[in-house]
């Protein structure tokens, strides 16, 4: 064992058998057990007690070291998106550089490929065994089929790559290089290279050149253990690989340069597949267990990275994804476990694709996708071809996420075929594909899907799955195998050919070739199966059978079932024949059971034994053993030795269990820990001695160097547990211990190299016993050389090994050597079968030249033997179960016989007791025994009665449920079949003819039809649709919302008005003033209400006012009608037909039409049924009258002698079909009779074996009708009431005879009368015979008339039924379309709602519409542009001002210009906070950096001699410098404002553009939704057009003639009503008349339009005062000025009401005014006294004035005289006269103005006198003339005057 190696820790110890030499794993015991007592005598138990020597190098490690010798593996950094094209660890500087590999460089295959391993110094030849042939195919692996050229297929088989020629069926092999197996293969797109990714420790990818098969490139370090998939890109330049556990590494290779481009971990679970996108370079996809991942190669600043995005399943269930395909547009279609396809877009599932009605696309997982020539093919258990464009554009139409699609083509390969991968033929334009069948086949498929398509062809067939059983013939080179694929195959491994195959319904689990002792020809096989059946198969050569004419024999071998028996109910795991071939033992793995059978012409069971655990292997003792015993190895570690039973020891009891057989047990107890401990102690002792010597040496050196020593710790190592050793065991002598408690240890052991982690699973010896062949868990085969004379293995150190099967899942289960020892055959869990040749190649070729293996000849009686019966039912009884069942049946039969004997005894006793009772009854009464005397004890009878009552109650309780069930069932039947029938079929027959009339069998209307009838005609087809109702509801809701929104304002107004009402409580007003105030408020409120009502009416009027561009509604309707009925309209069958809005139909409308039709049909049928039933009732009344007369006739004829009785007429009866309700009338007698007839019919059916028993109900109704007819006949037949008298004619007197004669004559007359009435049934007793006949004829006539009407109604009903069928078909179509229509309609509604919201409210939700917002933004943007232009002009003005200030020839012009243009750093105004400052910070920094750069540039330009621009230079005008600084500040201010305005303008423009873009998007979405709905309606209409509508026509109705003859086909004919055609012709004439009328109306409308225009202009002139007369508006304003002195709101004035505060203040003023008046009177009295005094003084003063006046008059006269003299003297007094004239004119004007003012005041007084309340005085002051006059009047007059106010209060001025 290699140092550092450790085995897996086992849960249970490994079992072992007596003298068994095997290296065991931790759970299994090999099924091949070799035992020989003579070879292992007791005196040599120490032959195996050898210590373990130093182990050699393991072959796997050696190969890994060899392959890694050229270049060590790179250190792999497992991180997503990290570049790995870095230096590899351990490489030199030269190896770090990327090298270019020469195109001609190739590797040596012999140096790379794995070879056989031999231990060192073993002298074992390397070519001990040579690989010969591969018989298997690992069909369960993914993508295990590749096409190299048109005739060569490549697939993996364990450790070899098989190249199979399809034509010649020859195989070539390429061995793996690692020896651990091959993980994946993939061909180059050019088919020139083949990539082989291997398994093992740090496996490689080898690129082989084809067809030379030389290793071209070697890729190292891609993963740690194994590759799971590899793939080239479309161009073949790159290779992608995915590793398996534990790293799951995704690696991208530049394979020509052998360089890794990118690498990262793909996922944390198994990754099944990786592919490059063929149309999108740089994109990859991986899928696997529960995931799919999308990768992209992205260039970043650190290099090329690989970025992955994991697909999110969302609502879809998580699934493993086996296959997928990348679409050209970047989408990916993948499969799922349940068979549907998933369309991925952007890492999310866009839609799940299924078939119609939710069916899955495939019955199981979709394994592969192929996109070929625009068609998408999916591969699963079945194959399908899909429309690529439909899938690419697929989208879900509802919330389910499903998209239904049917495949274009579909091909079923066959039963039991499950395709997993396909490759297309390399021939150009070929339609052939090669397919891998996971059930063990390779198929060739023709996928042209045409009439010339070839049938699928199975090219090769193999086992599917692990090989469960394999054995070889003992006399020929034949091999038999079986597996769980239900097949048994025979191979000729000499000629490498499969001979024959036989299949069963269950899988095979074990197989043994019968030895020569059992079958002399060795053509018998025993095969165990999964259901516990063992089948004996006979192999023979059919060519050696007797030739029979007409029967051709083909094939070299055939298998024939000889016998089948079932010893177990679980899978058979082991079969073994006894050494003499007399017995066979079988074991099962599910339960511990071993069954033994006698071998012979027919195998007979012996019995079975139970063992402590599941059986793993069986081995009979060889002839060298003294006892004939069977060794049973169990999986639990137990080994049981049981002695063979006798051949005649078949159990005769109820079970086959064998008792009292000698059995020995051995339970393996692990000694591995002790072995390891002893080895460790020995190793430590050696190490201790070695270290002691080293320590002494170091101490010596330390002492010499004068320093302290250090301590070292022992490094311990723990190994595995049981595997790795060969144990020697023997049975203990103490066998009395319970097997479950046994702990037996082996007495010796032998270490086996390299089995610590790789246990041995199967072994066999070569025929010469020179080699011990071992099959290992890692798929390798080992050969240990042994001494032929001593079968005991040696030290088990030297061996030869070769890796054959897969290193991970190809454990070798069976290993066999041929009878001649020239071949070794191995079968593994990977489904592969390999043959190895022991001879040299020359010897092998000689053997092949000699021929093929010999097949046994058939036995002579083969053709005469009958075919053996097979056990096909997996639930069939086993041999043991069948025997136990037979024993149980026997016991039941015996119990039944005893029960019958008891019953016979009881019957005999009962019979004797009845005889005694009869004897007692025959005795005289006094001698009879009373019944009570027969009772031995009354308690017995009472107890019997009590028990009987209890049993009756118990029976009733038991039958209660059944009774209730039948009662409920009867109710359900009545509800289902009778309650739903409104009227059953009633047939009414005529009296005198065969005419009959039947009613309709009418069922009750459904609940939906009844609801439709209750709702009325509004909900019928013509009513509004659901969408319209929803729209109306929404509109009503909007109106209600608006009303609700408007209500608060009105309520507020009402509250305000209520607050204005005067309150009585706490008021200072008197009752009259308060009442007056209240009335004023009420009046104001009424005025306000009236004004509000008038305003609303005006608003409604203006709202209803059409715009200038509006049209007359009548004209609009007429235009719409013309547009709908005129023009070039497409037929409904046209492809571009657009379905009008009113013709669009949905499910609700169609249901309404269907229900309306049902209701109409129901009404028509109900009316007809009512009339027929009324006619039936009249017939019943007639027959009842006739029966009454018949009874009277019978009574009358009873009094007549028989010879004078006339035969009565037959009374008509009602037929059963006329009274169908009688069948539902039943009594208990009827039910009892029904039960009796039913029992009788059952007895007849049993006795006569009738296939069709009679109908019991029909028999019952037939008996009832016969009984009624018999009763009717008895009623009609005359009853003989006896003679009138008992005396004879001779005994009567003459008078009596005369009376009798008179009575007889009268009776005869009455008889004649009654007979006439009976012949003519009357309608009433008073009717005469003529009226009776008329009534009868009238009934028949009514029946015939009603029958004729019903025939017409039948035609209508048939037409209605046809219409009903059409509507139903349309409804079914609509149901299919409903989901999509609802989705599209919802989408359209949502888009319309978005548009509505966009138009009504802005996206910001501020209540503005987007349109208004757009207009506002346009206005703001225009203002901003104007502002920007203004600022730019201002900036130009500042620049011009600066240039003007410089003047001409200013030597400081450059300096001042630089100062003026300098961008100085300015402190920004902190008027913006929050996000604005943050947004502007970056721009400020950029601007500052720009300024800094400018300053640096300017500084660099100026150099050191530049002037300081912050200081005025000398000789420069300081005012000019200061002016420049001021202008610069102004310029900077303007620039800041300009930048701010531009920024704002840009923001407004962006907002405007965003709104416009959003509106455009909404419009396009709405248009797209409308287009989708239109396309959907068109598709729906086309589906409607495909429906057939039946139109019955008569020949004269067909006018589709050509040249007087009907067309042969009416496909292109148009069906329409003749009346409709007439109306069309009439409509043409009407349209011509309408055209003329419309022209006349147009002329009149133009004239009326001109007149209305004139009237409108006149009215406008009248309103606005533009007419000669005064305008209404001007007059209104003048009246306001006259009344109020200003322009006021008349409505506000009308709504004014009294104010309580004002009124209270007025009341308070009145009170104070009264007080002041009283005080004023006092003062007035004082004033009167003062006035009197003043009067006296005034009188005196007046006298004095008079005197003065006279003096003045005198003076005036004197002056006049003087003036006259002066006038004479000149014109010096002319100016004085002119002034007087002017004064006079002025006074006249003043008088006129005062008169006008007085007139206006009078008018105002008159207006105010007509109003009901006070009016506020005008605010404007008095007119200027009045004021001027008053001023002048005050200036010229010394007397005071009074001015009148509106309130009547006089004030003294």
CSV table of N, CA and C in Angstrom, one decimal, residues 1182 1316-1317 1319-1339:
chain,number,residue,atom,x,y,z
A,1182,UNK,N,-114.3,12.3,-24.2
A,1182,UNK,CA,-115.2,11.5,-25.1
A,1182,UNK,C,-115.2,10.1,-24.7
A,1316,UNK,N,-126.8,3.3,-30.6
A,1316,UNK,CA,-126.6,4.4,-31.5
A,1316,UNK,C,-125.6,5.5,-30.9
A,1317,UNK,N,-125.9,5.7,-29.6
A,1317,UNK,CA,-125.1,6.7,-28.9
A,1317,UNK,C,-123.7,6.2,-28.7
A,1319,UNK,N,-122.2,4.2,-30.8
A,1319,UNK,CA,-121.5,4.3,-32.0
A,1319,UNK,C,-121.1,5.7,-32.3
A,1320,UNK,N,-121.8,6.7,-31.8
A,1320,UNK,CA,-121.5,8.1,-32.1
A,1320,UNK,C,-121.3,8.8,-30.7
A,1321,UNK,N,-120.1,8.8,-30.2
A,1321,UNK,CA,-120.0,9.3,-28.8
A,1321,UNK,C,-120.4,10.8,-28.7
A,1322,UNK,N,-121.2,11.1,-27.8
A,1322,UNK,CA,-121.7,12.5,-27.7
A,1322,UNK,C,-120.7,13.4,-26.9
A,1323,UNK,N,-120.8,14.7,-27.2
A,1323,UNK,CA,-120.1,15.6,-26.4
A,1323,UNK,C,-120.8,15.9,-25.1
A,1324,UNK,N,-122.1,15.7,-25.1
A,1324,UNK,CA,-122.9,15.8,-23.8
A,1324,UNK,C,-124.1,15.0,-24.0
A,1325,UNK,N,-124.7,14.7,-22.9
A,1325,UNK,CA,-125.9,13.8,-23.0
A,1325,UNK,C,-127.0,14.4,-23.8
A,1326,UNK,N,-127.1,15.7,-23.9
A,1326,UNK,CA,-128.2,16.3,-24.6
A,1326,UNK,C,-128.0,16.3,-26.1
A,1327,UNK,N,-126.8,15.8,-26.6
A,1327,UNK,CA,-126.6,15.9,-28.0
A,1327,UNK,C,-127.3,14.8,-28.7
A,1328,UNK,N,-127.7,15.0,-29.9
A,1328,UNK,CA,-128.3,14.0,-30.8
A,1328,UNK,C,-127.2,13.2,-31.4
A,1329,UNK,N,-127.6,12.2,-32.2
A,1329,UNK,CA,-126.7,11.3,-32.9
A,1329,UNK,C,-126.0,12.1,-34.0
A,1330,UNK,N,-126.6,13.0,-34.6
A,1330,UNK,CA,-126.0,13.8,-35.6
A,1330,UNK,C,-124.9,14.7,-35.0
A,1331,UNK,N,-125.2,15.3,-33.9
A,1331,UNK,CA,-124.2,16.1,-33.2
A,1331,UNK,C,-123.0,15.3,-32.7
A,1332,UNK,N,-123.3,14.0,-32.4
A,1332,UNK,CA,-122.3,13.1,-31.9
A,1332,UNK,C,-121.3,12.9,-33.1
A,1333,UNK,N,-121.9,12.6,-34.3
A,1333,UNK,CA,-121.0,12.4,-35.4
A,1333,UNK,C,-120.2,13.6,-35.8
A,1334,UNK,N,-120.9,14.8,-35.7
A,1334,UNK,CA,-120.1,16.0,-36.0
A,1334,UNK,C,-119.0,16.2,-35.0
A,1335,UNK,N,-119.2,15.9,-33.7
A,1335,UNK,CA,-118.2,16.1,-32.7
A,1335,UNK,C,-117.0,15.2,-32.9
A,1336,UNK,N,-117.3,13.9,-33.4
A,1336,UNK,CA,-116.2,13.0,-33.7
A,1336,UNK,C,-115.4,13.5,-34.9
A,1337,UNK,N,-116.2,13.9,-35.9
A,1337,UNK,CA,-115.5,14.4,-37.1
A,1337,UNK,C,-114.7,15.7,-36.8
A,1338,UNK,N,-115.2,16.5,-35.9
A,1338,UNK,CA,-114.5,17.7,-35.6
A,1338,UNK,C,-113.2,17.4,-34.8
A,1339,UNK,N,-113.2,16.4,-34.0
A,1339,UNK,CA,-112.0,16.0,-33.3
A,1339,UNK,C,-110.9,15.5,-34.2
